[in-house]
PDB file of C-alpha atoms in Angstrom:
ATOM      1  CA  MET A   1       0.000   0.000   0.000  1.00 68.00           C
ATOM      2  CA  GLU A   2       2.939   2.301   0.634  1.00 76.00           C
ATOM      3  CA  GLU A   3       4.002   1.847  -2.993  1.00 78.00           C
ATOM      4  CA  LEU A   4       0.533   2.886  -4.116  1.00 74.00           C
ATOM      5  CA  ARG A   5       0.637   5.977  -1.929  1.00 78.00           C
ATOM      6  CA  GLU A   6       4.051   6.872  -3.325  1.00 80.00           C
ATOM      7  CA  MET A   7       2.808   6.430  -6.890  1.00 78.00           C
ATOM      8  CA  MET A   8      -0.201   8.645  -6.188  1.00 80.00           C
ATOM      9  CA  ARG A   9       2.065  11.317  -4.673  1.00 81.00           C
ATOM     10  CA  SER A  10       4.234  11.110  -7.770  1.00 82.00           C
ATOM     11  CA  LEU A  11       1.212  11.476 -10.056  1.00 81.00           C
ATOM     12  CA  LEU A  12       0.027  14.524  -8.129  1.00 82.00           C
ATOM     13  CA  GLN A  13       3.488  16.084  -8.384  1.00 84.00           C
ATOM     14  CA  LEU A  14       3.523  15.490 -12.147  1.00 82.00           C
ATOM     15  CA  GLN A  15       0.101  17.068 -12.475  1.00 83.00           C
ATOM     16  CA  GLU A  16       1.193  20.089 -10.436  1.00 85.00           C
ATOM     17  CA  ALA A  17       4.336  20.492 -12.550  1.00 84.00           C
ATOM     18  CA  GLY A  18       2.253  20.398 -15.736  1.00 82.00           C
ATOM     19  CA  GLU A  19      -0.122  23.017 -14.386  1.00 85.00           C
ATOM     20  CA  GLN A  20       2.775  25.265 -13.375  1.00 85.00           C
ATOM     21  CA  GLN A  21       4.316  24.928 -16.848  1.00 85.00           C
ATOM     22  CA  PHE A  22       0.981  25.853 -18.422  1.00 85.00           C
ATOM     23  CA  ALA A  23       0.623  28.897 -16.135  1.00 86.00           C
ATOM     24  CA  ARG A  24       4.136  30.123 -17.006  1.00 86.00           C
ATOM     25  CA  GLU A  25       3.493  29.746 -20.746  1.00 86.00           C
ATOM     26  CA  GLU A  26       0.148  31.498 -20.478  1.00 86.00           C
ATOM     27  CA  GLU A  27       1.670  34.370 -18.504  1.00 86.00           C
ATOM     28  CA  ARG A  28       4.461  34.753 -21.084  1.00 85.00           C
ATOM     29  CA  ARG A  29       1.939  34.739 -23.939  1.00 83.00           C
ATOM     30  CA  LEU A  30      -0.217  37.375 -22.225  1.00 84.00           C
ATOM     31  CA  ARG A  31       2.800  39.618 -21.580  1.00 82.00           C
ATOM     32  CA  ARG A  32       3.735  39.454 -25.267  1.00 81.00           C
ATOM     33  CA  GLN A  33       0.170  40.186 -26.274  1.00 78.00           C
ATOM     34  CA  ASP A  34      -0.016  43.183 -23.891  1.00 75.00           C
ATOM     35  CA  GLY A  35       3.224  44.555 -25.352  1.00 71.00           C
ATOM     36  CA  ARG A  36       1.851  44.328 -28.892  1.00 66.00           C
ATOM     37  CA  LEU A  37      -1.364  46.083 -27.886  1.00 63.00           C
ATOM     38  CA  ALA A  38       0.567  48.895 -26.195  1.00 60.00           C
ATOM     39  CA  GLY A  39       2.697  49.337 -29.325  1.00 57.00           C
ATOM     40  CA  GLY A  40      -0.415  49.434 -31.496  1.00 54.00           C
ATOM     41  CA  LEU A  41      -1.802  52.360 -29.533  1.00 51.00           C
ATOM     42  CA  THR A  42       1.099  54.602 -30.581  1.00 51.00           C
ATOM     43  CA  GLY A  43      -0.286  54.891 -34.099  1.00 50.00           C
ATOM     44  CA  ALA A  44       2.594  53.214 -35.938  1.00 52.00           C
ATOM     45  CA  GLY A  45       0.531  51.132 -38.355  1.00 59.00           C
ATOM     46  CA  SER A  46       2.917  50.267 -41.144  1.00 76.00           C
ATOM     47  CA  ALA A  47       2.492  47.221 -43.368  1.00 77.00           C
ATOM     48  CA  ALA A  48       5.731  45.775 -42.004  1.00 79.00           C
ATOM     49  CA  GLU A  49       4.413  46.013 -38.475  1.00 82.00           C
ATOM     50  CA  ALA A  50       1.136  44.393 -39.515  1.00 81.00           C
ATOM     51  CA  SER A  51       3.075  41.585 -41.171  1.00 84.00           C
ATOM     52  CA  GLU A  52       5.149  41.139 -38.027  1.00 85.00           C
ATOM     53  CA  ILE A  53       2.032  40.978 -35.870  1.00 84.00           C
ATOM     54  CA  LEU A  54       0.467  38.435 -38.230  1.00 87.00           C
ATOM     55  CA  ALA A  55       3.583  36.249 -38.060  1.00 88.00           C
ATOM     56  CA  GLU A  56       3.581  36.515 -34.262  1.00 88.00           C
ATOM     57  CA  ASN A  57      -0.099  35.547 -34.138  1.00 89.00           C
ATOM     58  CA  GLN A  58       0.558  32.519 -36.326  1.00 90.00           C
ATOM     59  CA  ARG A  59       3.453  31.506 -34.097  1.00 89.00           C
ATOM     60  CA  LEU A  60       1.277  31.895 -30.997  1.00 90.00           C
ATOM     61  CA  VAL A  61      -1.478  29.775 -32.546  1.00 90.00           C
ATOM     62  CA  GLN A  62       1.077  27.073 -33.349  1.00 91.00           C
ATOM     63  CA  GLU A  63       2.456  27.247 -29.779  1.00 90.00           C
ATOM     64  CA  GLN A  64      -1.061  26.947 -28.406  1.00 90.00           C
ATOM     65  CA  LYS A  65      -1.770  23.881 -30.559  1.00 92.00           C
ATOM     66  CA  GLU A  66       1.477  22.265 -29.419  1.00 92.00           C
ATOM     67  CA  GLU A  67       0.669  23.059 -25.802  1.00 91.00           C
ATOM     68  CA  GLN A  68      -2.811  21.557 -26.121  1.00 92.00           C
ATOM     69  CA  LEU A  69      -1.311  18.425 -27.662  1.00 93.00           C
ATOM     70  CA  TRP A  70       1.238  18.236 -24.832  1.00 92.00           C
ATOM     71  CA  LEU A  71      -1.519  18.616 -22.225  1.00 92.00           C
ATOM     72  CA  GLN A  72      -3.599  15.932 -23.939  1.00 93.00           C
ATOM     73  CA  ARG A  73      -0.629  13.551 -23.913  1.00 93.00           C
ATOM     74  CA  GLU A  74      -0.006  14.332 -20.238  1.00 91.00           C
ATOM     75  CA  GLU A  75      -3.630  13.526 -19.417  1.00 91.00           C
ATOM     76  CA  GLU A  76      -3.383  10.253 -21.347  1.00 92.00           C
ATOM     77  CA  ARG A  77      -0.154   9.378 -19.532  1.00 90.00           C
ATOM     78  CA  LYS A  78      -1.742  10.134 -16.152  1.00 89.00           C
ATOM     79  CA  ALA A  79      -4.796   8.046 -17.027  1.00 90.00           C
ATOM     80  CA  GLU A  80      -2.545   5.128 -18.003  1.00 90.00           C
ATOM     81  CA  ALA A  81      -0.590   5.501 -14.756  1.00 87.00           C
ATOM     82  CA  LEU A  82      -3.835   5.488 -12.769  1.00 86.00           C
ATOM     83  CA  ARG A  83      -4.981   2.335 -14.570  1.00 87.00           C
ATOM     84  CA  THR A  84      -1.658   0.699 -13.698  1.00 86.00           C
ATOM     85  CA  VAL A  85      -2.002   1.773 -10.056  1.00 83.00           C
ATOM     86  CA  GLY A  86      -5.506   0.310 -10.016  1.00 83.00           C
ATOM     87  CA  LYS A  87      -4.226  -2.962 -11.450  1.00 83.00           C
ATOM     88  CA  MET A  88      -1.443  -3.007  -8.870  1.00 80.00           C
ATOM     89  CA  ALA A  89      -3.938  -2.406  -6.071  1.00 78.00           C
ATOM     90  CA  ALA A  90      -6.226  -5.168  -7.321  1.00 79.00           C
ATOM     91  CA  HIS A  91      -3.311  -7.574  -7.696  1.00 74.00           C
ATOM     92  CA  THR A  92      -1.940  -6.712  -4.259  1.00 75.00           C
ATOM     93  CA  GLN A  93      -5.355  -7.090  -2.638  1.00 73.00           C
ATOM     94  CA  LYS A  94      -5.921 -10.430  -4.356  1.00 73.00           C
ATOM     95  CA  ASN A  95      -2.555 -11.695  -3.158  1.00 69.00           C
ATOM     96  CA  ASN A  96      -2.887 -10.312   0.367  1.00 67.00           C
ATOM     97  CA  LYS A  97      -5.581 -12.766   1.405  1.00 64.00           C
ATOM     98  CA  PRO A  98      -4.471 -14.817   4.422  1.00 59.00           C
ATOM     99  CA  ARG A  99      -3.229 -18.236   3.386  1.00 60.00           C
ATOM    100  CA  LYS A 100      -3.862 -19.862   6.769  1.00 62.00           C
ATOM    101  CA  PRO A 101      -6.452 -19.243   9.454  1.00 61.00           C
ATOM    102  CA  GLY A 102      -5.071 -17.109  12.243  1.00 59.00           C
ATOM    103  CA  VAL A 103      -2.755 -15.007  10.073  1.00 54.00           C
ATOM    104  CA  LYS A 104      -2.867 -11.439  11.316  1.00 54.00           C
ATOM    105  CA  GLU A 105      -3.387  -8.483   8.994  1.00 51.00           C
ATOM    106  CA  SER A 106       0.125  -7.220   9.707  1.00 49.00           C
ATOM    107  CA  GLN A 107       1.569 -10.489   8.418  1.00 45.00           C
ATOM    108  CA  LEU A 108       0.051 -10.210   4.949  1.00 47.00           C
ATOM    109  CA  LEU A 109       2.402 -10.386   2.000  1.00 52.00           C
ATOM    110  CA  ILE A 110       2.530  -7.694  -0.620  1.00 52.00           C
ATOM    111  CA  ILE A 111       3.366  -9.223  -3.958  1.00 51.00           C
ATOM    112  CA  ALA A 112       3.915  -6.443  -6.442  1.00 53.00           C
ATOM    113  CA  LYS A 113       7.029  -7.251  -8.425  1.00 56.00           C
ATOM    114  CA  THR A 114       6.739 -10.943  -9.093  1.00 61.00           C
ATOM    115  CA  PRO A 115       6.702 -12.350 -12.638  1.00 63.00           C
ATOM    116  CA  GLU A 116       3.035 -13.167 -12.064  1.00 67.00           C
ATOM    117  CA  PHE A 117       2.349  -9.502 -11.291  1.00 61.00           C
ATOM    118  CA  VAL A 118       4.214  -8.353 -14.378  1.00 60.00           C
ATOM    119  CA  ARG A 119       2.252 -10.763 -16.600  1.00 66.00           C
ATOM    120  CA  GLU A 120      -1.088  -9.837 -15.044  1.00 67.00           C
ATOM    121  CA  VAL A 121      -0.696  -6.066 -14.833  1.00 62.00           C
ATOM    122  CA  MET A 122       1.566  -5.260 -17.733  1.00 63.00           C
ATOM    123  CA  GLY A 123       0.443  -8.176 -19.859  1.00 58.00           C
TER     124      GLY A 123
END
């Protein structure tokens, strides 16, 4: 059970790291956008500047698509990790049943890295 707790802690840390990365990227994008808007208010509306803004917008759209794809992959990876944790928990619970009458709960075996486990969970 301690292994399961550790895996859950690890998953939560990964999720938090992904959210922090997203927040940093979003903040950076908003700062760039604010800078462009402030520059646009000065009245310098040349074609070159418009072209530059268009290129920047296209780059930002591409970055956003890549970020969404990254987030989707992270969610898929987390879901797969949770499925594996669930399989581990089910396997551990199945193998923690007392073999003999009178076996105390504290004497239960945790079988999580046996070849049988690998075949059943990863199989």
